[in-house]
JSON list of C-alpha atoms in Angstrom, two decimals:
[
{"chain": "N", "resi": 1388, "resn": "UNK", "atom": "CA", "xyz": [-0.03, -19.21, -5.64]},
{"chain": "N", "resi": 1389, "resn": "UNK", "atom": "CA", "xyz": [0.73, -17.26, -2.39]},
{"chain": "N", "resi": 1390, "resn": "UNK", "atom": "CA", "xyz": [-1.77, -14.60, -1.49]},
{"chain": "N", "resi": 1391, "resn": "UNK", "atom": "CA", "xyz": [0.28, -11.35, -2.82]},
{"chain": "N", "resi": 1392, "resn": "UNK", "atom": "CA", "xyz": [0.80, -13.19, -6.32]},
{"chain": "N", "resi": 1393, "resn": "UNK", "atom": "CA", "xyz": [-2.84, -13.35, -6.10]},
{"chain": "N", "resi": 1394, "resn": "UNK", "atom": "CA", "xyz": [-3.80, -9.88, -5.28]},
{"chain": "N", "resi": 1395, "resn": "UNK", "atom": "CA", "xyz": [-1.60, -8.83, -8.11]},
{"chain": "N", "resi": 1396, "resn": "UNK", "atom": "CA", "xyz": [-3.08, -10.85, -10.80]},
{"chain": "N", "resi": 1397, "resn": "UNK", "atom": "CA", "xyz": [-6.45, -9.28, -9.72]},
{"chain": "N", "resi": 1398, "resn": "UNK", "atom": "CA", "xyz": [-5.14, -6.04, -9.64]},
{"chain": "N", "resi": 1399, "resn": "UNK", "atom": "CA", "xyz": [-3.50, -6.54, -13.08]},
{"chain": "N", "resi": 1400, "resn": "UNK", "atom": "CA", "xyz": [-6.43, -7.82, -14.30]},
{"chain": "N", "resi": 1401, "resn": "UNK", "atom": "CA", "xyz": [-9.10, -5.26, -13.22]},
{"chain": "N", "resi": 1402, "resn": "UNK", "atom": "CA", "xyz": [-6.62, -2.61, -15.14]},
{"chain": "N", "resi": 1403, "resn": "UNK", "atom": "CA", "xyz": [-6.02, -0.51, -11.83]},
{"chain": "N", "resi": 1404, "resn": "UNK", "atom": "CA", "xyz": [-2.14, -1.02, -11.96]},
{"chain": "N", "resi": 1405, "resn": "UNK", "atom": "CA", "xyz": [-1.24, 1.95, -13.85]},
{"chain": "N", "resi": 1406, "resn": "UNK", "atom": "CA", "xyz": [-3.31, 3.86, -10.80]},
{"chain": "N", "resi": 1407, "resn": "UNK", "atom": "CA", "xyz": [-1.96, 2.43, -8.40]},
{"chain": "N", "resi": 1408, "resn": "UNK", "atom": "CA", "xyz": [1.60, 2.60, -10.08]},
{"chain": "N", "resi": 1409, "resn": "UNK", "atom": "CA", "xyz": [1.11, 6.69, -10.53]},
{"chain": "N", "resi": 1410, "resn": "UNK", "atom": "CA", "xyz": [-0.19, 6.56, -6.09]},
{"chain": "N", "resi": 1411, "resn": "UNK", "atom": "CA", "xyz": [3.44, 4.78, -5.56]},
{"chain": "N", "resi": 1412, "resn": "UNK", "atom": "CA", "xyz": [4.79, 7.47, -7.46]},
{"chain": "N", "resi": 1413, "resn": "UNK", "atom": "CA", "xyz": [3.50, 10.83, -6.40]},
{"chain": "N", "resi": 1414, "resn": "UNK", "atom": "CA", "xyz": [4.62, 13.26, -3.42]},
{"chain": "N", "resi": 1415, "resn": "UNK", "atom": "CA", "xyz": [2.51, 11.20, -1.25]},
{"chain": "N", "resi": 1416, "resn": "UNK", "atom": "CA", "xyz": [3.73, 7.60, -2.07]},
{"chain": "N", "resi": 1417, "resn": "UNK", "atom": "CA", "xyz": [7.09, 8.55, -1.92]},
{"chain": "N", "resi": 1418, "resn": "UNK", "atom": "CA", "xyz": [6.88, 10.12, 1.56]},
{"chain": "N", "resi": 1419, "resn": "UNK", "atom": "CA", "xyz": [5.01, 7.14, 2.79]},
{"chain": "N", "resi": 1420, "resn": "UNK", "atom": "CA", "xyz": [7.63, 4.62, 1.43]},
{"chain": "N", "resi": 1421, "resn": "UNK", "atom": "CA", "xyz": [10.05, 6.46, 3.37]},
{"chain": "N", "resi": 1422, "resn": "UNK", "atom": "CA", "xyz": [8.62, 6.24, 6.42]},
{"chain": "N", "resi": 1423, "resn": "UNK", "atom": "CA", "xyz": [8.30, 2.61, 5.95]},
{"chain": "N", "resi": 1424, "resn": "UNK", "atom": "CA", "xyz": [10.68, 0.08, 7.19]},
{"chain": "N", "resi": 1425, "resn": "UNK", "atom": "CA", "xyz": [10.99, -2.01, 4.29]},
{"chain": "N", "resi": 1426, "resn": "UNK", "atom": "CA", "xyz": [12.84, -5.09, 6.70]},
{"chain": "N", "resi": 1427, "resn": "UNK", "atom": "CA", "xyz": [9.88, -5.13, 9.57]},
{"chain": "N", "resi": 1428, "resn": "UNK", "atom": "CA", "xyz": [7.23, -4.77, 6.72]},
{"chain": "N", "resi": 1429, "resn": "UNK", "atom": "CA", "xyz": [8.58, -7.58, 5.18]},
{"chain": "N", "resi": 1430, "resn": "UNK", "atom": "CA", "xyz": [8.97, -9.61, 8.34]},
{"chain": "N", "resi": 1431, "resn": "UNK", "atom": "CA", "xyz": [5.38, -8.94, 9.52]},
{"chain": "N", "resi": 1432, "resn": "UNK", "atom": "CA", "xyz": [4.00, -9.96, 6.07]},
{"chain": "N", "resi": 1433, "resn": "UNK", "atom": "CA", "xyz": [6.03, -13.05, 5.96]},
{"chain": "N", "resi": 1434, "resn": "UNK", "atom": "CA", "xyz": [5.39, -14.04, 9.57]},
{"chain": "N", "resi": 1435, "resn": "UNK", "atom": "CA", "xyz": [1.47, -13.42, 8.90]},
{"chain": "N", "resi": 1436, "resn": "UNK", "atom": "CA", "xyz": [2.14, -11.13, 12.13]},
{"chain": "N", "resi": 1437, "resn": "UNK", "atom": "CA", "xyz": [-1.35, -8.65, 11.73]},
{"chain": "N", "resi": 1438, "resn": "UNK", "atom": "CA", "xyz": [-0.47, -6.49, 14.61]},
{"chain": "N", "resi": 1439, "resn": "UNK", "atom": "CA", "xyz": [2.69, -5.73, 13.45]},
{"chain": "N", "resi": 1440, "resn": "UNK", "atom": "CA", "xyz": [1.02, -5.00, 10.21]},
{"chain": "N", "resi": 1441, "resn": "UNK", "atom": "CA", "xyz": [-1.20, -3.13, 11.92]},
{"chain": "N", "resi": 1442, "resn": "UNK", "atom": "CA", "xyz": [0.98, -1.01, 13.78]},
{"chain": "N", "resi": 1443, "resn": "UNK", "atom": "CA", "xyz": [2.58, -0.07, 10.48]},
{"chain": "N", "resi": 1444, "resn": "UNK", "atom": "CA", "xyz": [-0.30, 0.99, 8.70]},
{"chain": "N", "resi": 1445, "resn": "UNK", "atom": "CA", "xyz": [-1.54, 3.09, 11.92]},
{"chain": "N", "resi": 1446, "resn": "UNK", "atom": "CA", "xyz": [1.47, 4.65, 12.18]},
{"chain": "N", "resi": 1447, "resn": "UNK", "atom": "CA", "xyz": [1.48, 5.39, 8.16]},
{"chain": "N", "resi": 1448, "resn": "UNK", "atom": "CA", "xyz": [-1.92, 6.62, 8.76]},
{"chain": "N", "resi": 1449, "resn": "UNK", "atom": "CA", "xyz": [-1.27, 9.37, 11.78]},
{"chain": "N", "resi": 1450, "resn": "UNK", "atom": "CA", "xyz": [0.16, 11.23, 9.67]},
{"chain": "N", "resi": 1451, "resn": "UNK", "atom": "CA", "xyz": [-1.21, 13.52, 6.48]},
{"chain": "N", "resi": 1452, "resn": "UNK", "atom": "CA", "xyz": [0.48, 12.19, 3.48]},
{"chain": "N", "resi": 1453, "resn": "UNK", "atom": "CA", "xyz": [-0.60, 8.57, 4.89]},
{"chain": "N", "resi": 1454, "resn": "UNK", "atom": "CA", "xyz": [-4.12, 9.99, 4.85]},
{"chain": "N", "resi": 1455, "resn": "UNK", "atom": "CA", "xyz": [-4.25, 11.89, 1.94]},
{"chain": "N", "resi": 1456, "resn": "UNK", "atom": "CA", "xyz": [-2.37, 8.45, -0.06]},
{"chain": "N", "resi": 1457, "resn": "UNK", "atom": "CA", "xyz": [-5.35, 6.25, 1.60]},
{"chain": "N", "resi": 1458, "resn": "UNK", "atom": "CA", "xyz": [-7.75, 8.69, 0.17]},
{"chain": "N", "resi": 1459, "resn": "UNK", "atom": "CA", "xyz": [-6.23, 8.33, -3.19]},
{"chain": "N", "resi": 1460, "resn": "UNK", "atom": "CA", "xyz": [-6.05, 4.77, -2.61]},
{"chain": "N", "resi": 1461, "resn": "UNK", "atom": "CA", "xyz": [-9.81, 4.43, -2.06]},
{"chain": "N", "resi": 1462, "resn": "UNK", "atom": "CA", "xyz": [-10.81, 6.80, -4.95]},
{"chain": "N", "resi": 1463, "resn": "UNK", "atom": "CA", "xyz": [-8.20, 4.67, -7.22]},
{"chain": "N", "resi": 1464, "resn": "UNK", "atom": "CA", "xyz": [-9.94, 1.36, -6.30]},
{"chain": "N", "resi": 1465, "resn": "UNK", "atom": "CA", "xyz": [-13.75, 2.00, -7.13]}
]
């Protein structure tokens, strides 16, 4: 099973998908997906390139909707 099958089963079966499916969702999801290259995520994840991946989530992160969806994100996951 490759690592992001995985993560999903665990997520699924931990019953935090509909939270996380409402994050992906609101103002702040939706403003971070656009700022994402879908193509160079993709390509980092597949490569296993981490600083690429990195770079990504830093830049998501600079800005406030990436830091208010992280927040979210953390509070969603306890």
């Amino acid at each position: 099973m490759l690592d992001l099958e995985r993560v999903n089963a665990e997520i699924e079966k931990s019953g935090k998908k509909d939270r996380l499916k409402s994050l992906a969702d609101s103002a702040e999801g939706r403003a971070v997906s656009r700022m994402l290259d879908p193509a160079a995520v993709e390509k980092a994840a597949k490569s296993g390139d981490t600083a690429a991946l990195q770079s990504i989530l830093s830049d998501v992160l600079s800005t406030d909707e990436g830091k208010r969806l992280a927040e979210r994100l953390k509070k969603a996951m306890q």
